[in-house]
Structures are given as structure tokens and as C-alpha cells.
Coordinates of C-alpha atoms and ligand atoms in Angstrom, one line a residue:
M27 CA -73.3 -27.1 18.5
L28 CA -72.8 -24.8 21.6
N29 CA -75.9 -22.8 21.4
N30 CA -77.0 -21.5 25.0
K31 CA -73.6 -22.3 26.4
V32 CA -71.4 -19.8 28.1
A33 CA -67.5 -20.0 27.8
T34 CA -64.6 -18.2 29.3
V35 CA -61.3 -18.3 27.5
T36 CA -58.0 -17.0 29.0
G37 CA -55.1 -15.5 26.9
A38 CA -57.8 -14.9 24.2
G39 CA -56.5 -11.5 23.1
R40 CA -54.5 -13.0 20.3
G41 CA -53.2 -16.2 18.7
M42 CA -54.6 -19.5 19.7
G43 CA -56.8 -18.2 22.4
E44 CA -58.3 -15.6 20.0
A45 CA -59.0 -18.4 17.4
I46 CA -60.6 -20.5 20.3
A47 CA -62.8 -17.5 21.4
R48 CA -63.9 -16.9 17.8
T49 CA -64.6 -20.5 17.1
L50 CA -66.7 -21.1 20.3
S51 CA -68.7 -18.1 19.4
A52 CA -69.2 -19.2 15.8
K53 CA -70.6 -22.4 17.2
G54 CA -73.2 -20.5 19.3
A55 CA -71.5 -19.9 22.7
A56 CA -71.5 -16.6 24.5
V57 CA -67.9 -15.8 25.3
V58 CA -65.9 -14.0 28.1
V59 CA -62.8 -13.0 26.2
S60 CA -60.0 -12.5 28.8
D61 CA -56.4 -11.6 28.6
I62 CA -53.8 -9.9 30.8
D63 CA -53.7 -7.4 27.9
G64 CA -57.2 -6.0 28.4
A65 CA -57.2 -4.0 25.3
T66 CA -56.6 -7.0 23.0
A67 CA -59.4 -8.8 24.9
E68 CA -61.9 -6.0 24.4
T69 CA -60.9 -5.7 20.7
V70 CA -61.5 -9.4 20.0
A71 CA -64.8 -9.2 22.0
A72 CA -65.9 -6.1 20.0
S73 CA -65.1 -7.8 16.7
I74 CA -67.2 -11.0 17.8
R75 CA -70.2 -8.6 18.7
D76 CA -69.8 -6.9 15.4
G77 CA -70.2 -10.2 13.7
G78 CA -73.5 -10.9 15.6
G79 CA -72.0 -12.9 18.5
K80 CA -72.3 -12.5 22.2
A81 CA -69.0 -11.6 23.9
V82 CA -67.4 -9.3 26.6
G83 CA -63.8 -8.6 27.0
I84 CA -62.0 -8.2 30.4
R85 CA -58.4 -8.0 31.8
I86 CA -57.6 -11.0 33.8
D87 CA -54.1 -12.1 35.2
V88 CA -54.7 -15.9 35.6
S89 CA -52.0 -16.0 38.3
S90 CA -54.2 -13.8 40.6
E91 CA -56.8 -15.7 42.6
D92 CA -59.0 -12.6 42.6
D93 CA -58.9 -12.2 38.9
A94 CA -59.7 -16.0 38.4
A95 CA -62.8 -15.6 40.5
R96 CA -63.8 -12.5 38.6
L97 CA -63.5 -14.5 35.3
A98 CA -66.1 -16.9 36.4
E99 CA -68.3 -14.3 38.0
T100 CA -68.2 -12.2 34.9
A101 CA -69.7 -15.1 32.9
V102 CA -72.5 -15.6 35.4
Q103 CA -73.2 -11.8 35.6
E104 CA -73.2 -11.2 31.7
F105 CA -74.6 -14.4 30.5
G106 CA -76.3 -16.1 33.4
G107 CA -74.1 -19.0 33.9
L108 CA -70.7 -20.8 33.1
D109 CA -70.5 -24.0 31.1
I110 CA -67.0 -24.0 29.5
L111 CA -63.6 -22.9 30.6
V112 CA -60.7 -22.9 28.3
N113 CA -57.3 -22.4 30.0
N114 CA -55.2 -21.1 27.2
A115 CA -53.2 -18.3 28.7
G116 CA -49.4 -19.1 28.6
I117 CA -45.9 -17.8 28.6
S118 CA -42.8 -19.5 27.4
T119 CA -39.1 -19.3 27.5
T120 CA -36.4 -21.5 25.9
K121 CA -33.4 -21.7 28.1
L122 CA -30.9 -24.6 28.6
F123 CA -31.3 -26.4 32.0
L124 CA -28.3 -24.8 33.7
E125 CA -29.2 -21.3 32.5
T126 CA -32.9 -21.6 33.7
T127 CA -33.3 -19.5 36.9
K128 CA -35.6 -20.2 39.8
Q129 CA -37.5 -17.0 38.8
D130 CA -38.1 -18.5 35.3
M131 CA -39.5 -21.7 36.8
E132 CA -41.7 -19.8 39.3
R133 CA -43.0 -17.3 36.5
I134 CA -43.8 -19.9 34.0
I135 CA -45.1 -22.5 36.3
G136 CA -47.1 -19.6 38.1
V137 CA -49.0 -18.7 34.9
N138 CA -49.2 -22.0 32.9
L139 CA -49.9 -24.3 35.7
I140 CA -51.0 -22.4 38.8
G141 CA -53.0 -19.9 36.7
A142 CA -55.0 -22.7 35.1
F143 CA -55.4 -24.3 38.4
L144 CA -56.9 -21.1 39.9
C145 CA -59.2 -20.5 36.9
A146 CA -60.4 -24.1 37.0
Q147 CA -61.2 -23.9 40.7
A148 CA -63.2 -20.7 40.4
A149 CA -65.0 -22.2 37.4
V150 CA -65.7 -25.6 39.0
R151 CA -67.3 -23.8 42.0
H152 CA -69.9 -22.4 39.6
M153 CA -70.3 -25.6 37.7
L154 CA -70.9 -28.0 40.5
P155 CA -74.5 -26.7 41.5
N156 CA -75.5 -27.3 37.8
G157 CA -74.1 -30.8 37.7
S158 CA -72.3 -30.0 34.4
G159 CA -69.3 -28.2 32.9
R160 CA -66.3 -28.6 30.6
I161 CA -62.8 -27.6 31.2
I162 CA -60.2 -27.7 28.4
N163 CA -56.6 -27.1 29.1
I164 CA -54.3 -26.1 26.4
A165 CA -51.2 -28.4 27.0
S166 CA -48.3 -28.9 24.7
L167 CA -46.2 -31.6 23.1
S168 CA -43.4 -30.0 25.2
G169 CA -45.1 -31.4 28.2
Q170 CA -44.9 -35.0 26.8
R171 CA -41.4 -35.1 25.5
G172 CA -38.1 -33.7 26.8
G173 CA -37.2 -30.8 24.4
I174 CA -34.0 -28.8 24.6
G175 CA -34.5 -25.6 26.6
R176 CA -37.9 -26.6 27.9
S177 CA -37.2 -27.0 31.6
A178 CA -39.7 -24.5 32.6
Y179 CA -42.2 -24.5 29.9
G180 CA -42.3 -28.4 29.6
S181 CA -42.6 -28.9 33.3
S182 CA -45.4 -26.5 33.4
K183 CA -47.4 -28.2 30.7
A184 CA -46.5 -31.7 32.1
G185 CA -47.9 -30.6 35.4
L186 CA -51.2 -29.4 33.7
E187 CA -51.7 -32.8 32.1
L188 CA -51.5 -34.4 35.5
L189 CA -53.7 -31.8 37.1
T190 CA -56.3 -32.6 34.3
K191 CA -56.2 -36.3 35.3
V192 CA -56.7 -35.5 39.0
M193 CA -59.5 -33.1 38.3
S194 CA -61.1 -35.6 36.0
V195 CA -61.2 -38.5 38.5
E196 CA -62.6 -36.2 41.2
L197 CA -65.2 -34.4 39.1
A198 CA -66.4 -36.7 36.3
A199 CA -69.2 -38.2 38.4
K200 CA -70.3 -34.7 39.3
G201 CA -70.8 -33.9 35.6
V202 CA -67.6 -31.8 35.1
L203 CA -65.4 -33.2 32.4
V204 CA -61.8 -32.2 32.0
N205 CA -59.5 -32.6 29.0
N206 CA -56.3 -31.3 27.4
V207 CA -55.7 -30.2 23.9
A208 CA -52.0 -30.5 23.1
P209 CA -50.9 -28.5 20.0
G210 CA -47.9 -29.4 18.1
A211 CA -46.2 -26.9 15.8
I212 CA -48.9 -24.2 15.2
A213 CA -48.5 -21.3 13.1
T214 CA -48.9 -18.5 15.7
Q215 CA -46.7 -15.7 17.0
M216 CA -45.5 -17.4 20.0
A217 CA -44.7 -20.8 18.4
V218 CA -43.5 -20.1 15.0
E219 CA -43.1 -16.6 13.8
Q220 CA -39.8 -16.7 15.7
H221 CA -38.5 -19.8 14.0
D222 CA -35.8 -19.4 11.5
A223 CA -35.7 -21.0 8.1
K224 CA -33.8 -24.0 9.3
T225 CA -36.2 -24.6 12.2
R226 CA -39.1 -24.4 9.8
E227 CA -37.5 -26.8 7.5
A228 CA -36.9 -29.2 10.4
Y229 CA -40.5 -29.1 11.4
H230 CA -41.7 -29.6 7.9
Y231 CA -39.5 -32.7 7.8
L232 CA -40.6 -34.0 11.2
I233 CA -44.3 -33.6 10.9
P234 CA -45.9 -36.4 8.9
Q235 CA -48.5 -34.0 7.5
R236 CA -45.5 -31.8 6.2
R237 CA -47.0 -28.6 7.5
Y238 CA -47.6 -26.5 10.6
G239 CA -51.1 -26.6 12.1
T240 CA -53.3 -23.5 12.3
P241 CA -54.9 -21.9 15.4
E242 CA -58.4 -22.8 14.0
E243 CA -57.4 -26.5 13.9
V244 CA -56.7 -26.4 17.6
A245 CA -59.9 -24.4 18.1
F246 CA -62.0 -27.0 16.4
M247 CA -60.9 -29.7 18.8
V248 CA -61.5 -27.5 21.7
A249 CA -65.1 -26.9 20.5
F250 CA -65.6 -30.5 20.0
L251 CA -64.5 -31.3 23.6
A252 CA -66.7 -28.6 24.8
S253 CA -69.8 -29.9 23.0
D254 CA -72.4 -32.4 24.2
E255 CA -71.1 -34.8 21.5
A256 CA -68.0 -35.3 23.7
S257 CA -70.0 -36.6 26.6
H258 CA -68.0 -39.6 27.5
V259 CA -64.4 -38.1 27.2
S260 CA -62.5 -36.9 30.3
G261 CA -59.0 -37.0 31.6
T262 CA -57.4 -37.4 28.3
T263 CA -55.1 -35.4 26.0
V264 CA -55.8 -34.9 22.3
N265 CA -52.8 -34.0 20.3
V266 CA -53.4 -31.8 17.4
D267 CA -49.9 -32.1 15.7
G268 CA -50.4 -33.6 12.2
G269 CA -49.0 -36.9 13.4
F270 CA -45.7 -35.4 14.9
L271 CA -45.7 -37.5 18.1
S272 CA -46.5 -40.8 16.3
A273 CA -43.7 -40.5 13.8
G274 CA -40.7 -42.8 13.9
L275 CA -38.0 -42.7 11.3
M276 CA -39.1 -41.0 8.1
F277 CA -36.3 -41.6 5.7
E278 CA -38.7 -42.5 2.9
R279 CA -39.9 -39.3 1.3
E280 CA -42.4 -38.9 -1.5
Ligands
ADP302 P1 -50.1 -18.6 21.4 O1 -49.0 -18.8 20.4 O2 -50.3 -19.9 22.2 O3 -51.3 -18.1 20.8 P2 -49.4 -16.1 22.6 O4 -48.3 -15.6 23.4 O5 -49.8 -15.4 21.3 O6 -49.4 -17.6 22.4 O7 -50.8 -15.9 23.4 C1 -50.9 -16.1 24.8 C2 -51.8 -15.1 25.4 O8 -51.8 -15.3 26.8 C3 -51.4 -13.7 25.1 O9 -52.6 -12.9 24.7 C4 -51.0 -13.1 26.4 O10 -51.3 -11.8 26.6 C5 -51.8 -14.0 27.4 N1 -51.2 -14.1 28.7 C6 -50.0 -14.2 29.1 N2 -49.8 -14.3 30.5 C7 -51.1 -14.1 30.9 C8 -51.6 -14.1 32.3 N3 -50.9 -14.1 33.3 N4 -53.0 -14.0 32.4 C9 -53.7 -13.9 31.3 N5 -53.3 -13.9 30.1 C10 -52.0 -14.0 29.8

């Protein structure tokens, strides 16, 4: 599905990003595994290589313009090109609106939105001469609905969705397609392991599929959007949420 493609994934040292890097590799891509925690990126890359895949691990802070450029350059140097960027690196906080500080807003928007912008800009510069490329941004249901405590995180993800639309209208005719995958409640450390029993029960009630998603279920959608089969999809958001955002009243229970 992704044979001969070269992918870069940010925040790929653990969780969803790790699952995305492993899945793109399993489908045939060579992968630059990047994370602000360089040791975890290298561990994931080494494990992909041990399994017979092509991967390198590097330390990248997505909020640094130089690092964003280095991410794209590493793909070109190591694997001869750059076809796919997955903007997955993210940080989060849950604070009520009045408790959210200017620093919280700057820090979270700086990584989740501006970091994705910088990595995309560097990647697109390498993609345009080839007339093809795919950018997949990991958004969130928190960017589509107002959740309590989500001023900073939700704003950053809503901004990312709009950035995707602008990029897609500017770049689609040049062969670069840009989309979002918005995970719902996914069983990763960041999203769920901190959930208490009451929160877990609430999610099971609110999600029509009656369960959390897995990182792999998000990764499969990313792989599809990166593939040649998704050749007429741009500027959109695919929610991977077990029906969560479609649900209305769910009083009837089996
Ligand atoms: P998820 O639940 O989405 O997998 P995690 O917090 O487990 O969330 O993963 C997010 C990843 O993003 C982590 O590996 C983290 O080190 C990485 N990350 C956070 N900030 C940055 C940054 N500025 N640059 C690159 N990677 C980052």
C-alpha cells in the first residue's frame, strides 16, 4: 500500500504516533520517527528495523523552525525523498477558562498548531518539486465541540482543522493533499490512562460503539489517507470515534 513511500511522523516515540509510525512501516513506507524525546524515537525506529522495516529515529521539537526543516531534510538524506508527513506531536492541559494562563495558550498552540504549521511548511517545500505529497494532521473532537477545560487544547486543534482547509485549497492542484484525522476517546496514555472509573463509564455510555478506540484504529485511517487510494480526498476531517460525535440521545440501551 505504501511501498517506496517515505514518511515522517512527529511525536512518534510513544502512543498514537508510535502506532502510526509502525503501521506506515508495516504497509511498506520508510519512516523517520521523530519526537522531542529522542531516546523514545530511536527505540521505536530500532524496533521497526529489527522487524525488517526501514526507519531512523531523531529528536525534533516541532515548535522549532530549524528542527522542522531538519525533519524534512532527514527524510531526503536517509531515504531519498519525502512523500508523507503526519503531524501528531501534541501536548494537552485541562483547565477551566478563567484558570487558563497566557502561557498555557502560547505553549499549547505553539506545539499543536504552530509546530504542525512549521513541519508542514518544511515538508511542502520538498513535496512541490515532485508534484505530490500527503499531509495528515492529527486533530481532535475537542477541536470541534466545546469541552470543559479545553480552551487551550481545543483552540489549538480547531486552528489545525482550519489550517488544513487553507493548505488544501492552496496545494491540491499542485498535488499535495492535506487532511485531518480526529480521534475520539482512544486508549493511550495521554487520553485515557488518567481517566478515573467514573469518566471511563461515561465514555462507554456516550460512545455508540461502547468502547474506546485503539491507537491502531487511528493509524489505519492515517495510512489510508496517505495511500494512492485516497487520491481525491483533501481538506477534510475523518473522525475515528466509534460514532461519538454523531450520537444524540441514547436512552435506549441493549
Ligand atoms: P497520545 O495519547 O496522542 O499518543 P502522547 O502524549 O502519548 O499522546 O504523545 C505525544 C507525543 O508527542 C509524545 O511522544 C511527546 O514526547 C511528543 N511531543 C510533545 N511535544 C513535542 C514537541 N514539541 N515536539 C515533538 N514532539 C513532541
